[in-house]
Short mmCIF file of C-alpha atoms in Angstrom, two decimals:
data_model
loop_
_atom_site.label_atom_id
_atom_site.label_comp_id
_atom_site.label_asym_id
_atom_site.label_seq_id
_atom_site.Cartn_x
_atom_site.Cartn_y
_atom_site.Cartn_z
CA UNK A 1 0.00 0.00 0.00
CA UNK A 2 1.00 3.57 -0.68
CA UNK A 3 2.37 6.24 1.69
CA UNK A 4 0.40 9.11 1.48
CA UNK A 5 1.89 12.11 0.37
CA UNK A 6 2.58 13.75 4.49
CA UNK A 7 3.50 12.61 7.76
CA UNK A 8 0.95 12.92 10.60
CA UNK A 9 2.21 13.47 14.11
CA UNK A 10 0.03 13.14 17.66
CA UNK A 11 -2.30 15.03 15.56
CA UNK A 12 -0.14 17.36 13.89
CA UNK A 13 0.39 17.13 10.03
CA UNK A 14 3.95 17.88 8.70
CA UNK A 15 4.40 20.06 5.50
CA UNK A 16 7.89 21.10 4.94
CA UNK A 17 11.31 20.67 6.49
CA UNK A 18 14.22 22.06 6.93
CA UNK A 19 17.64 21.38 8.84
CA UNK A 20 16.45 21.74 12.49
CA UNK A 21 12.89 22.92 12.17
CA UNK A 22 9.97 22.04 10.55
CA UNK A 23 6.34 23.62 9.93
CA UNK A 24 3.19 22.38 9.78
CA UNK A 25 -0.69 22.30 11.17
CA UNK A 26 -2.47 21.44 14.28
CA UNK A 27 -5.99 21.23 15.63
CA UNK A 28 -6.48 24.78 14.70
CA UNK A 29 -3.05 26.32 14.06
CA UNK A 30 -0.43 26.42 12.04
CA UNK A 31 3.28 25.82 13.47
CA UNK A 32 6.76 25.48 14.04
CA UNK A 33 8.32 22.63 15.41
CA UNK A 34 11.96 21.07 16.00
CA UNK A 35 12.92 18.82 13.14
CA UNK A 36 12.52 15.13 14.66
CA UNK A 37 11.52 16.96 18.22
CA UNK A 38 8.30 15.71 20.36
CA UNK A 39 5.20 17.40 18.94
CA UNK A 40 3.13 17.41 21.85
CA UNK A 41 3.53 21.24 21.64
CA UNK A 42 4.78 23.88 19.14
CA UNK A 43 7.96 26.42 19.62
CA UNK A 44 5.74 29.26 18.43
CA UNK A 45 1.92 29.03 16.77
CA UNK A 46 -0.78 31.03 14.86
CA UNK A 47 -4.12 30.63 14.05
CA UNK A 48 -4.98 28.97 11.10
CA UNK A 49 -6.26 31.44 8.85
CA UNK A 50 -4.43 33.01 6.03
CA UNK A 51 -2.56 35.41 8.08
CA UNK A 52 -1.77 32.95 9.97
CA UNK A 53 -0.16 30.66 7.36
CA UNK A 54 1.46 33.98 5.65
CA UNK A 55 3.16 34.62 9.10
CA UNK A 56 4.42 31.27 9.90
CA UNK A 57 5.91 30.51 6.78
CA UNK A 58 7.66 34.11 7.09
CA UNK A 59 8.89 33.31 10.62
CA UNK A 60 10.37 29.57 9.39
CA UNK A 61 11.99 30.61 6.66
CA UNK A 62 13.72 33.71 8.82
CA UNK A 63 15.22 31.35 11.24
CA UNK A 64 15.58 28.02 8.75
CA UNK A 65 19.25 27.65 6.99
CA UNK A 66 18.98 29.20 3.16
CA UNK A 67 18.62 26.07 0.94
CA UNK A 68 17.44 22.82 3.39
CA UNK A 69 14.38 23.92 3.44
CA UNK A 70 12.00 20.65 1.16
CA UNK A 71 8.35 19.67 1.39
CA UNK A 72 7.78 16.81 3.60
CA UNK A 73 6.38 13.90 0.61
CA UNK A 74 6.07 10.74 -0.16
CA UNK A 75 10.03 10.82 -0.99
CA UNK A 76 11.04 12.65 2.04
CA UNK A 77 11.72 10.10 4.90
CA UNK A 78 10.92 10.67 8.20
CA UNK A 79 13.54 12.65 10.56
CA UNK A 80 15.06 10.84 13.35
CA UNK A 81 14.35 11.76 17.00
CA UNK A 82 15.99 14.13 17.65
CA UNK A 83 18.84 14.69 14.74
CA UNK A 84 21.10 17.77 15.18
CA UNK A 85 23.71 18.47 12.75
CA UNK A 86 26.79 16.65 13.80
CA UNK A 87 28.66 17.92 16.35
CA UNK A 88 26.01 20.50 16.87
CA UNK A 89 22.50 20.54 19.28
CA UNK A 90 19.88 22.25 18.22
CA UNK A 91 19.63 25.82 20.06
CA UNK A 92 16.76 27.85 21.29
CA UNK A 93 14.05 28.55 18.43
CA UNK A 94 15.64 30.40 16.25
CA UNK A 95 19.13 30.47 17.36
CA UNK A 96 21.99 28.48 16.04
CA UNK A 97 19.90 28.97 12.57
CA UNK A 98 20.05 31.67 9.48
CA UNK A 99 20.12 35.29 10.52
CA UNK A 100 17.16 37.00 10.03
CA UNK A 101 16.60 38.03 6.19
CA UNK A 102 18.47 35.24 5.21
CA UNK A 103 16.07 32.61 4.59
CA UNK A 104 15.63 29.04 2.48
CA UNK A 105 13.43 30.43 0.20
CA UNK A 106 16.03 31.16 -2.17
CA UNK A 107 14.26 30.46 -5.60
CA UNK A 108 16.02 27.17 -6.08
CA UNK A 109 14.87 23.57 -6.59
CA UNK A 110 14.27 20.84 -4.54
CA UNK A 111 15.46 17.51 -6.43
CA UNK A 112 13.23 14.75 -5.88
CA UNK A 113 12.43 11.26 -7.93
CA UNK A 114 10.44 13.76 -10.27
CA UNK A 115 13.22 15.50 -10.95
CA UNK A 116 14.18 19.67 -10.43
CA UNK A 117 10.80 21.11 -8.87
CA UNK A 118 10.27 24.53 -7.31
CA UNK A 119 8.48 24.46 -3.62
CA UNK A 120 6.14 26.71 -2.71
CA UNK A 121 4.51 26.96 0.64
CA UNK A 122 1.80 24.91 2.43
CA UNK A 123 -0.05 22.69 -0.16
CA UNK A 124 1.30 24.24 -2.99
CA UNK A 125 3.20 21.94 -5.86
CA UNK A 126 3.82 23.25 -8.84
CA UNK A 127 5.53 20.80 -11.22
CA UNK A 128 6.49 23.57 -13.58
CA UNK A 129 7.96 27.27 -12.95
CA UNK A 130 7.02 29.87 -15.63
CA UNK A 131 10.55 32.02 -16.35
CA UNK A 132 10.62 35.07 -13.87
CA UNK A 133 12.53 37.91 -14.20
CA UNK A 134 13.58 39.55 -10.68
CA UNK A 135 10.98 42.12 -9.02
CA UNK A 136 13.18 45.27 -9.15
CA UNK A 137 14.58 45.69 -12.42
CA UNK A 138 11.29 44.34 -13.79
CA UNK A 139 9.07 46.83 -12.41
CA UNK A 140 11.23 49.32 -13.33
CA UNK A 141 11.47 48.35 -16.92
CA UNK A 142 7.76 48.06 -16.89
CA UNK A 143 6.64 50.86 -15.39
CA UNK A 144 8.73 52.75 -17.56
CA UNK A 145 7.06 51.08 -20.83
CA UNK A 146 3.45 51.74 -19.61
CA UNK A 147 4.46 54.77 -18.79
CA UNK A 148 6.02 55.56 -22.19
CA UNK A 149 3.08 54.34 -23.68
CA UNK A 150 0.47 56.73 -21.56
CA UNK A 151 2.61 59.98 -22.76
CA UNK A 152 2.40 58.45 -26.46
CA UNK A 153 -1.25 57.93 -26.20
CA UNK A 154 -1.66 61.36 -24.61
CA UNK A 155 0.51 62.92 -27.42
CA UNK A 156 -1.54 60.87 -30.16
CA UNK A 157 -5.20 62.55 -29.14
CA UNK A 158 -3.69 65.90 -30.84
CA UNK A 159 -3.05 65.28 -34.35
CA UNK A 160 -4.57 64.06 -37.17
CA UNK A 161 -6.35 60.45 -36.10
CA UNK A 162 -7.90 58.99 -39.30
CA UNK A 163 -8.25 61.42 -41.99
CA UNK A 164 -7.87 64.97 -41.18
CA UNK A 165 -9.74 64.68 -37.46
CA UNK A 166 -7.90 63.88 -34.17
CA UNK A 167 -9.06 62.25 -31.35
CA UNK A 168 -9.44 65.70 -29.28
CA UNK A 169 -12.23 66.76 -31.92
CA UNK A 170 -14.42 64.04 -31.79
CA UNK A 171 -15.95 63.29 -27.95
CA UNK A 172 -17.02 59.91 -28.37
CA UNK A 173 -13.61 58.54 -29.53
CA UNK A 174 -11.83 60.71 -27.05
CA UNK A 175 -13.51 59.37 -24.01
CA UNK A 176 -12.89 56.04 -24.69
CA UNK A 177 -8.80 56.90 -25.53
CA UNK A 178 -9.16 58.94 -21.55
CA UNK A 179 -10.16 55.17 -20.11
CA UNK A 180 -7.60 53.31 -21.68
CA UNK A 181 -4.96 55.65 -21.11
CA UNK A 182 -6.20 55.82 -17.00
CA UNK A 183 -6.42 52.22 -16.81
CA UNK A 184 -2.59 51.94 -17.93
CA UNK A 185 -1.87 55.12 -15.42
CA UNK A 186 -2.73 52.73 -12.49
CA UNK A 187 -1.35 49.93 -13.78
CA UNK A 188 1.58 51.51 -14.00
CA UNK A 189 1.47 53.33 -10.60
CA UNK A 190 0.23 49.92 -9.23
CA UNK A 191 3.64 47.84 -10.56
CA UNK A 192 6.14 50.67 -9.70
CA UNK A 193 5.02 50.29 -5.83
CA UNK A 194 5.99 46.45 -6.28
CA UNK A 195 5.29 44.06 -4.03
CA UNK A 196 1.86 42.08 -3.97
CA UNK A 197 0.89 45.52 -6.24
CA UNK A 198 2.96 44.63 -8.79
CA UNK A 199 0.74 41.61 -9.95
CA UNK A 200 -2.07 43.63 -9.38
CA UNK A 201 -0.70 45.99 -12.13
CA UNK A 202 0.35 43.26 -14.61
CA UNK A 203 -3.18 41.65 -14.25
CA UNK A 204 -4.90 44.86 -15.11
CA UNK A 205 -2.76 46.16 -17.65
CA UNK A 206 -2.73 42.27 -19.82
CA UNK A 207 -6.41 42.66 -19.71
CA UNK A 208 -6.95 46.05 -21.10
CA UNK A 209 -4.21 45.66 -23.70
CA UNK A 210 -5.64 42.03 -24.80
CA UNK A 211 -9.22 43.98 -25.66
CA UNK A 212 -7.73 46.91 -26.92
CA UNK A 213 -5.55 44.99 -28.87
CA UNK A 214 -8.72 44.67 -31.81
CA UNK A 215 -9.86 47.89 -31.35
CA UNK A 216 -6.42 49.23 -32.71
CA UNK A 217 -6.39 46.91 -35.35
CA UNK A 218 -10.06 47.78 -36.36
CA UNK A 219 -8.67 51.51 -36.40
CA UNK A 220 -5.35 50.92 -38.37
CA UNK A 221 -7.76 48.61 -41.06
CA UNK A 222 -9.76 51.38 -41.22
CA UNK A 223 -7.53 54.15 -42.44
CA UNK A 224 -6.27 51.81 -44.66
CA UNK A 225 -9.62 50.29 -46.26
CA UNK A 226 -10.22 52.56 -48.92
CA UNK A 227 -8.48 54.11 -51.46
CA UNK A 228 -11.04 57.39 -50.61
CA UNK A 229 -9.96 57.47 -47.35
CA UNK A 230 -6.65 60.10 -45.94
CA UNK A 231 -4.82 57.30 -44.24
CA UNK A 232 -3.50 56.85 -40.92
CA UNK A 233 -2.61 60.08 -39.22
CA UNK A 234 -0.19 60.97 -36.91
CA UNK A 235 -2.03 60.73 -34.08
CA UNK A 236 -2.82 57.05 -34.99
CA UNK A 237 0.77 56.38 -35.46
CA UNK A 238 1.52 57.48 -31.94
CA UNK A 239 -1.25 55.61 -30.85
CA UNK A 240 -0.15 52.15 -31.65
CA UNK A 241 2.69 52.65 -30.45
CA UNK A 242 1.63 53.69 -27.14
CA UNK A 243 -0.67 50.20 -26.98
CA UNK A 244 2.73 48.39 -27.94
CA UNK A 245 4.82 49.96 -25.14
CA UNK A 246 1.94 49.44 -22.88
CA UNK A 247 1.31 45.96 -23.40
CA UNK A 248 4.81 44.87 -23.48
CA UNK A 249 5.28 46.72 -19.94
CA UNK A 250 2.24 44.47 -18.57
CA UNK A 251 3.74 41.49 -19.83
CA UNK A 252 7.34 42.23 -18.55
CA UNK A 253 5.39 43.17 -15.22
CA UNK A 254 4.00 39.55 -15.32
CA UNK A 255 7.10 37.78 -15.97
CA UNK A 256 8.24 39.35 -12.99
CA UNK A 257 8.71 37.66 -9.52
CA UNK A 258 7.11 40.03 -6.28
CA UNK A 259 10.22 39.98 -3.87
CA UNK A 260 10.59 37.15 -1.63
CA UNK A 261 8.18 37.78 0.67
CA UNK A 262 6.01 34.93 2.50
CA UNK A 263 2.69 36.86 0.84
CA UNK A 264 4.83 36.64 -2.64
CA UNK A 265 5.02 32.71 -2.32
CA UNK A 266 2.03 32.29 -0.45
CA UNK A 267 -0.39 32.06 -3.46
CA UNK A 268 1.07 31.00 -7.07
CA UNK A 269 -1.30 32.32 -9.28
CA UNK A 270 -2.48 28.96 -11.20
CA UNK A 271 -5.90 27.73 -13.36
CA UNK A 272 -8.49 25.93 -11.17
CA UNK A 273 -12.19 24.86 -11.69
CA UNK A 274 -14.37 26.09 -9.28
CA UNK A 275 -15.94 23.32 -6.85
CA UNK A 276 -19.31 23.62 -5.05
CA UNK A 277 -20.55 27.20 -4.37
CA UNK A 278 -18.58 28.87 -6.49
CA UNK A 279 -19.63 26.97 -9.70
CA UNK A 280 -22.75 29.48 -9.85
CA UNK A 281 -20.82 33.02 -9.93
CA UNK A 282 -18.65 31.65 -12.24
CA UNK A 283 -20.82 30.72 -14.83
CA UNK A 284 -22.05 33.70 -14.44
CA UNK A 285 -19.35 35.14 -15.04
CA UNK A 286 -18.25 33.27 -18.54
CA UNK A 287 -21.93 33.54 -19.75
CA UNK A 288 -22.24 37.48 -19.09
CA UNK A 289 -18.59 37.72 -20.52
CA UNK A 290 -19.82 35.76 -23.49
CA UNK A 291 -22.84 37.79 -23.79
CA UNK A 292 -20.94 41.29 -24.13
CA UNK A 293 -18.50 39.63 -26.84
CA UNK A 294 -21.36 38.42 -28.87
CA UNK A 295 -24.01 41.63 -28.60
CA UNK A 296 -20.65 43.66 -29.64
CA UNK A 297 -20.72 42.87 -33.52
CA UNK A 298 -24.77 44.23 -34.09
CA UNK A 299 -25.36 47.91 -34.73
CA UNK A 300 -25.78 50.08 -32.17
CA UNK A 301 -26.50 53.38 -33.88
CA UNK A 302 -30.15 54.35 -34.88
CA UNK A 303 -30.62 57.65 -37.18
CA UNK A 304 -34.24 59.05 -38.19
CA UNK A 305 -34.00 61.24 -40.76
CA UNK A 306 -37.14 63.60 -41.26
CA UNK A 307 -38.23 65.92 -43.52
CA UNK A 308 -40.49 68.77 -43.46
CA UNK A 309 -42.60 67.15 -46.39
CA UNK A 310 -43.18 64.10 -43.84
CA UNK A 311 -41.38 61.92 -45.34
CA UNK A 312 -39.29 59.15 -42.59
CA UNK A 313 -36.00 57.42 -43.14
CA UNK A 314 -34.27 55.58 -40.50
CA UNK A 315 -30.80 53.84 -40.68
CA UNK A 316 -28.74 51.83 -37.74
CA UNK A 317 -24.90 51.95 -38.71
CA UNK A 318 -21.78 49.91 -36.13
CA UNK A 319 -22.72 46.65 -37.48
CA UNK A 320 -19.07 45.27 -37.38
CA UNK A 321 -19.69 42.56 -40.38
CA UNK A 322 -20.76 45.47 -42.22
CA UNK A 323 -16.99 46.97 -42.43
CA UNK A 324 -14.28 46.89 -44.76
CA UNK A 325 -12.27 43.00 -43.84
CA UNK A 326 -9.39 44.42 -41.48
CA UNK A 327 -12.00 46.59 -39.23
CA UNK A 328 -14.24 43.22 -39.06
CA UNK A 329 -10.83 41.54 -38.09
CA UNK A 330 -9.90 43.72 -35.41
CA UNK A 331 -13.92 43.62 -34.08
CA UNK A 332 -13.42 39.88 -33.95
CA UNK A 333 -10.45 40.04 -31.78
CA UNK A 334 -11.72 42.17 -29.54
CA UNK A 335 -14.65 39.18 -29.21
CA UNK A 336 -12.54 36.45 -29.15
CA UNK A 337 -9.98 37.69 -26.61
CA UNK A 338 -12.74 39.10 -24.07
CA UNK A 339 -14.07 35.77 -24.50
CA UNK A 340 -11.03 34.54 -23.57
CA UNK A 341 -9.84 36.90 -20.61
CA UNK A 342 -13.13 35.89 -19.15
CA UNK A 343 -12.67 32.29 -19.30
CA UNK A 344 -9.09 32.66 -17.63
CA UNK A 345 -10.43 35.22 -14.71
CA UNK A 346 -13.05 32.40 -14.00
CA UNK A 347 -10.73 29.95 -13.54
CA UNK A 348 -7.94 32.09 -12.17
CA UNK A 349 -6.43 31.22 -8.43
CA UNK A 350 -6.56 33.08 -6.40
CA UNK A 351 -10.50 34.31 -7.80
CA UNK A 352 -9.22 38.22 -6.84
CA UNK A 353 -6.23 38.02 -9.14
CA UNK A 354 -8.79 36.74 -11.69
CA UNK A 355 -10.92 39.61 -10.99
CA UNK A 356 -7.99 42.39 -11.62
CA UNK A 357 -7.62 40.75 -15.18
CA UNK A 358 -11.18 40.78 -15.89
CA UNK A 359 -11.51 44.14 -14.42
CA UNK A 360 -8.86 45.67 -17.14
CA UNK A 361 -11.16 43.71 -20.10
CA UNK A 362 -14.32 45.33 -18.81
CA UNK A 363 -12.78 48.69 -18.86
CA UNK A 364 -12.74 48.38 -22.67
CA UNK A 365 -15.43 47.27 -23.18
CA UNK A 366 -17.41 49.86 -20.81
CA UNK A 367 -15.39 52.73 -22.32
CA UNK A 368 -17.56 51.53 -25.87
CA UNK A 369 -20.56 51.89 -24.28
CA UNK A 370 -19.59 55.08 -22.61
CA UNK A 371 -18.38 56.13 -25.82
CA UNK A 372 -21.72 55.41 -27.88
CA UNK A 373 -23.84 57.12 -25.59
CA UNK A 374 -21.44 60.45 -25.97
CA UNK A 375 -22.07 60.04 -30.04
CA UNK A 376 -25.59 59.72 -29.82
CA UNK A 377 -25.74 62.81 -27.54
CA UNK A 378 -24.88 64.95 -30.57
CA UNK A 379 -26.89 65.97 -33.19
CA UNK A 380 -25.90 64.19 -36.46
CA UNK A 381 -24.76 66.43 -39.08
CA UNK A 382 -26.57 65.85 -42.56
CA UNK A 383 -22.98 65.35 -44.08
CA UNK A 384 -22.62 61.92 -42.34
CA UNK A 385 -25.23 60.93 -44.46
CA UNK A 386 -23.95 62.24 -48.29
CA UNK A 387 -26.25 65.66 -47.78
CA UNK A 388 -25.09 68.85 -48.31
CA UNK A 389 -26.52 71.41 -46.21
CA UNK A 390 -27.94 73.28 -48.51
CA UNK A 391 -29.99 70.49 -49.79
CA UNK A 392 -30.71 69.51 -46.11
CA UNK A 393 -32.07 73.56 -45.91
CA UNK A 394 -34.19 72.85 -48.70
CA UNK A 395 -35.98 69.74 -47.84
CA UNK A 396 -36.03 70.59 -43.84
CA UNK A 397 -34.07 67.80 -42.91
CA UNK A 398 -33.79 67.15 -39.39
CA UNK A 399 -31.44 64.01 -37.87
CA UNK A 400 -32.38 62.52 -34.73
CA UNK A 401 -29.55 60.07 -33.04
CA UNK A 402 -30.22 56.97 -30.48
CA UNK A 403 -29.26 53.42 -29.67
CA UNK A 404 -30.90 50.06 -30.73
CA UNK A 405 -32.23 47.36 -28.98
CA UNK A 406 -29.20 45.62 -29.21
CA UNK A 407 -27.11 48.32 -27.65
CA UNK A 408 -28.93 47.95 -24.65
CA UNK A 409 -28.86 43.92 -24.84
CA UNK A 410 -24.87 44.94 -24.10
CA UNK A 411 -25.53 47.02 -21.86
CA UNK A 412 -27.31 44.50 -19.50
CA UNK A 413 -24.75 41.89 -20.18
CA UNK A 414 -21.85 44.55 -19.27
CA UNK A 415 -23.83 45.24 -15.91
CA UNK A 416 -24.09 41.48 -15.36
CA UNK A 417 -20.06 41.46 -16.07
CA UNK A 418 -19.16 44.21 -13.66
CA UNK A 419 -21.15 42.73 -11.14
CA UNK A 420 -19.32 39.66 -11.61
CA UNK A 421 -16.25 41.20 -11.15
CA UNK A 422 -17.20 43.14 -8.01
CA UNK A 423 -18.16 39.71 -6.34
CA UNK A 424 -14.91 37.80 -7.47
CA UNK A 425 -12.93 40.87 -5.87
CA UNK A 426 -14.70 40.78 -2.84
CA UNK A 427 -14.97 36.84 -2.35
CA UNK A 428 -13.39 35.79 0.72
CA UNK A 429 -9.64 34.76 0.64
CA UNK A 430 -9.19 31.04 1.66
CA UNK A 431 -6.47 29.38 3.51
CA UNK A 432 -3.38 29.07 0.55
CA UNK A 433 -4.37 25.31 -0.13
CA UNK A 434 -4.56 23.94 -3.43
CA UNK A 435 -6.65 21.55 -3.88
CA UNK A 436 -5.67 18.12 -5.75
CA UNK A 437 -2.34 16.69 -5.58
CA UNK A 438 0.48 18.18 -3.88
CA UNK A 439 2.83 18.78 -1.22
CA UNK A 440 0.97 19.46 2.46
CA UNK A 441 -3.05 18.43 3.46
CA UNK A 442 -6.20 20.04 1.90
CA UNK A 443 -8.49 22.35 4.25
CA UNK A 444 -11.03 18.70 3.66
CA UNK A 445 -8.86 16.26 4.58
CA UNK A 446 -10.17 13.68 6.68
CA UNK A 447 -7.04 13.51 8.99
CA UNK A 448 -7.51 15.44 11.80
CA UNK A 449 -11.43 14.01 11.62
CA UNK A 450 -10.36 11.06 13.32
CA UNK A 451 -8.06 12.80 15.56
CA UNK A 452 -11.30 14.72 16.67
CA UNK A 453 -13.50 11.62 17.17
CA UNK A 454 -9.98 10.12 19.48
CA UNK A 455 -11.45 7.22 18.24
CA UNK A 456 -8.64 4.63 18.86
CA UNK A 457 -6.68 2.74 15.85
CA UNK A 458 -8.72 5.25 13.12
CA UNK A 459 -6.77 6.71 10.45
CA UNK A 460 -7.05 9.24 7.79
CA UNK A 461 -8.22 8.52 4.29
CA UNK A 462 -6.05 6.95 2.06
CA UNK A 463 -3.28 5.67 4.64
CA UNK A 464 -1.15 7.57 6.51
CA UNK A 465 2.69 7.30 6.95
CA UNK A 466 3.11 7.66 10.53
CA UNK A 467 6.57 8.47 12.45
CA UNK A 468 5.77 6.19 15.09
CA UNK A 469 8.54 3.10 15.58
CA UNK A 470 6.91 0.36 14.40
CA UNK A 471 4.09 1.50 12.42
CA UNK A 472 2.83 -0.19 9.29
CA UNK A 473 1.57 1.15 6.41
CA UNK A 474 -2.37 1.92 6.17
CA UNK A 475 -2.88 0.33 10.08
CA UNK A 476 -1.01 2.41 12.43
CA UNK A 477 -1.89 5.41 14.74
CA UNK A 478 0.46 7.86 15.25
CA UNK A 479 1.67 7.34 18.65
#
C-alpha cells in the first residue's frame, strides 16, 4: 500500500522541512516545530487562517538555513528523534539557525524522484515554474514602458487620427482613448510600488491591452480600407505605439517575480475549476462575458431622418460585419480575446487576481458603451449621411440620433459582467491550499477528523505514513 503524500504526528500534520525545524498544522493552528523533536507542543503558533499561514511561513523561513528547506512527501523520509547536525545541538528557536533576512526560500529547486521542482509553501506543488525575471529591475522596466506608452497615447489625441480629425475633436472617440490611457496610469502606478501591487498591475494592464488589442487593429484597417480614405494620421501612429509599449510593460510586469516575501510565495497564481458554491458566480461570469463579446458585432446606432414634407428614413450603422475585412478583423479580436480573458479570470487562483484581469477587459469594453452614448448625444450632421446642407435647408431635414435594442442587450450583459467582477474581488480569501495533488493536506482532509473523534486505531483517508517506531503502512496510529 502507498504512503500518502505527508507525515501525521500526535495530531499534527507535517508540510515542509528544513535542517532543524519544521512547519506544519495542528488542531487549529499552524506551526513550528523542531525537526525530529516531540510534537506534543509547538515552539511558536498562529491561528490557522491566512494570516496565519502567511506569518508562519515568514517566521520559518527567517530562522531556517537558506537552501534545506524541502516539502515533507512521499520521498522525504521521516527525521530521526531528535537529529542535530553533527557535532552540533539544536539551540533555542531560532538560534543556532540563518540570521534573520536570510532565509531558504532562495528560488532554487528541490530535487526529488520527479526531478528539479520549485516548492512553494503549504499545499502548494507546482511541477512547472514559468521564467521570472527579478521584481526590481522588472518593475522598473515596466513601469517605464506603460508609462512611455500613456505619454504616447496622450501625445496621439492631438493630431490628425484617421483622416484629417484627431481624437481631441471628436468626444465619443476621445472618451474612450481617456479610459484606456487611466487604466494603464494605475497599472503603472500599481507595478512601480511592487510588491503584492505589482501583480495587481500586470493583471490589469494584460487585460486592457488584450481587448484593446482589436480595437487598434479595427482603427489601423480602417484608415487603410479605402483608397477614398486620408490614411492613418499621426495621431494614430503614436497611438499604436503607445498600446505596444503598454502591453509589453504588462507582460514584462508579469514575468516578474514580487520579492521574496512569504505573501509573494504564499499564493502562485495557477488555473483551477471552481468546486461547489462557487460553480454558480462563475458561470455567471463566462456567460455574461460571453454575452458582451457576442451583442458587440450588431449595430448600435439608430438615425431618423425627417423631412419637413413628412417623409421618414431611419438607418442603424456599427454593425461590425458590415466593415471593410481588417475593421471586421480587429472587431473579432476584440470578441474572441474578451471571451477569452473571461474564461481565464473564472478559472484564475486566487478568484481576486482573476478579478484584476477581468476588471482591465471590462474597462474596454465599458469605455464603448460610454463612448456610444457620448455620439448619440450629438446631433448628427446631414454630411454623415452624403447631404449637403444646402440640400438639407431645402428639404427641412432634421437628424435625430439613439441606440438600438441591441445596444442595450450589451448594456445589461456589461452590468451582469461588472457585477461579476465586483463579487470575485470581494470573495473571501481562503487558507493558501490547493486543492488536488500536492505537497501538504487540503483544508477537507479527513485527517484530523479522526483525531477529533480520538477514536482509537482510526486513520485518515487513504493511509497515513506515521513516524511512530513500528508502524505499518495503512494500520497504524500515530503514537
Amino acid at each position: 500500500m502507498s504512503r500518502k503524500a505527508w507525515i501525521v504526528f500526535d495530531r499534527v500534520t507535517i508540510t515542509y522541512r528544513g535542517a532543524k525545524y519544521e512547519i506544519g498544522r495542528g488542531m487549529g493552528f499552524y506551526g513550528v516545530w523542531t525537526a525530529g523533536g516531540a510534537r506534543s507542543q509547538p515552539l511558536e503558533r498562529w491561528p490557522e487562517t491566512p494570516e496565519g499561514w502567511t506569518a508562519a511561513w515568514s517566521r520559518f523561513v527567517s530562522i531556517e538555513a537558506p537552501g534545506t528547506i524541502v516539502p515533507v512527501g512521499k520521498d522525504t523520509p521521516p527525521v530521526p528523534l531528535a537529529a542535530p547536525r553533527e557535532g552540533e545541538e539544536p539551540g533555542p528557536f531560532g538560534e543556532n539557525s540563518a540570521p534573520l533576512g536570510e532565509t531558504g526560500e532562495t528560488g532554487e529547486t528541490v530535487v526529488t524522484t520527479a526531478g528539479a521542482v520549485p516548492y512553494t509553501p503549504y499545499g502548494q506543488y507546482a511541477g512547472y515554474a514559468a521564467p521570472v525575471r527579478s521584481e526590481r529591475p522588472a518593475r522598473i522596466t515596466a513601469a517605464a514602458l506603460l508609462g512611455a506608452g500613456v505619454i504616447l497615447g496622450i501625445a496621439g489625441l492631438f493630431p490628425a487620427y484617421i483622416g484629417t480629425a484627431s481624437l481631441a475633436q471628436q468626444a465619443d472617440q476621445l472618451t474612450a482613448h481617456a479610459i484606456y490611457l487611466a487604466v494603464w496610469t494605475v497599472s503603472a502606478a500599481l507595478i512601480l510600488l511592487g510588491g503584492a501591487r505589482l501583480r495587481i498591475g500586470a493583471l490589469l494592464g494584460l487585460g486592457l491591452s488584450a481587448v484593446t488589442f482589436g480595437l487598434f487593429l479595427g482603427d489601423a484597417g480602417l484608415a487603410l480600407s479605402t483608397s477614398a480614405n486620408p490614411g492613418a494620421g499621426p495621431g494614430l501612429v503614436l497611438s499604436l505605439i503607445g498600446w505596444l509599449a503598454c502591453a509589453a510593460g504588462s507582460v514584462v510586469a508579469f514575468m516578474a517575480r514580487p520579492a521574496s516575501t512569504a505573501a509573494a510565495v504564499a499564493q502562485p497564481a495557477e488555473f483551477a475549476r471552481p468546486r461547489g458554491a462557487a460553480i454558480g458566480p462563475a458561470v455567471m461570469v463566462v456567460l455574461a462575458g460571453l454575452g458582451v463579446a457576442a451583442s458587440f458585432a450588431p449595430a448600435w446606432d439608430s438615425f431618423t431622418l425627417r423631412t419637413a414634407a413628412g417623409q421618414v428614413q431611419s438607418l442603424t450603422a456599427g454593425n461590425a460585419f458590415s466593415n471593410p475585412g481588417l475593421v471586421i478583423t480587429g472587431d473579432v479580436a476584440v470578441m474572441i480575446a474578451l471571451a477569452a480573458v473571461v474564461i481565464a479570470a473564472a478559472l484564475w487562483r486566487p478568484v481576486r487576481h482573476g478579478a484584476v484581469l477581468l476588471a482591465g477587459a471590462t474597462a474596454a469594453m465599458a469605455a464603448q458603451a460610454i463612448s456610444a452614448l457620448v455620439q448619440v448625444s450629438h446631433t448628427p450632421t446631414p454630411a454623415q449621411f452624403g447631404i449637403s446642407s444646402a440640400q438639407a435647408s431645402q428639404l427641412g431635414l432634421t437628424i435625430s440620433a439613439g441606440v438600438t435594442p441591441a445596444f442595450w442587450i450589451y448594456f445589461g450583459f456589461l452590468v451582469a459582467l461588472i457585477v461579476s467582477c465586483v463579487w470575485m474581488l470581494f470573495t473571501p480569501q481562503p487558507v493558501p491550499v490547493v486543492a488536488g495533488e500536492g505537497y501538504g493536506p487540503r483544508p477537507d482532509d479527513s485527517a484530523y477528523e479522526g483525531a477529533e473523534d480520538g477514536a482509537a486505531g482510526r486513520e485518515p483517508a487513504d493511509s497515513t505514513a506515521t513516524a511512530a517506531a513500528g508502524a505499518r503502512d495503512g494500520d497504524g496510529q500515530a503514537g
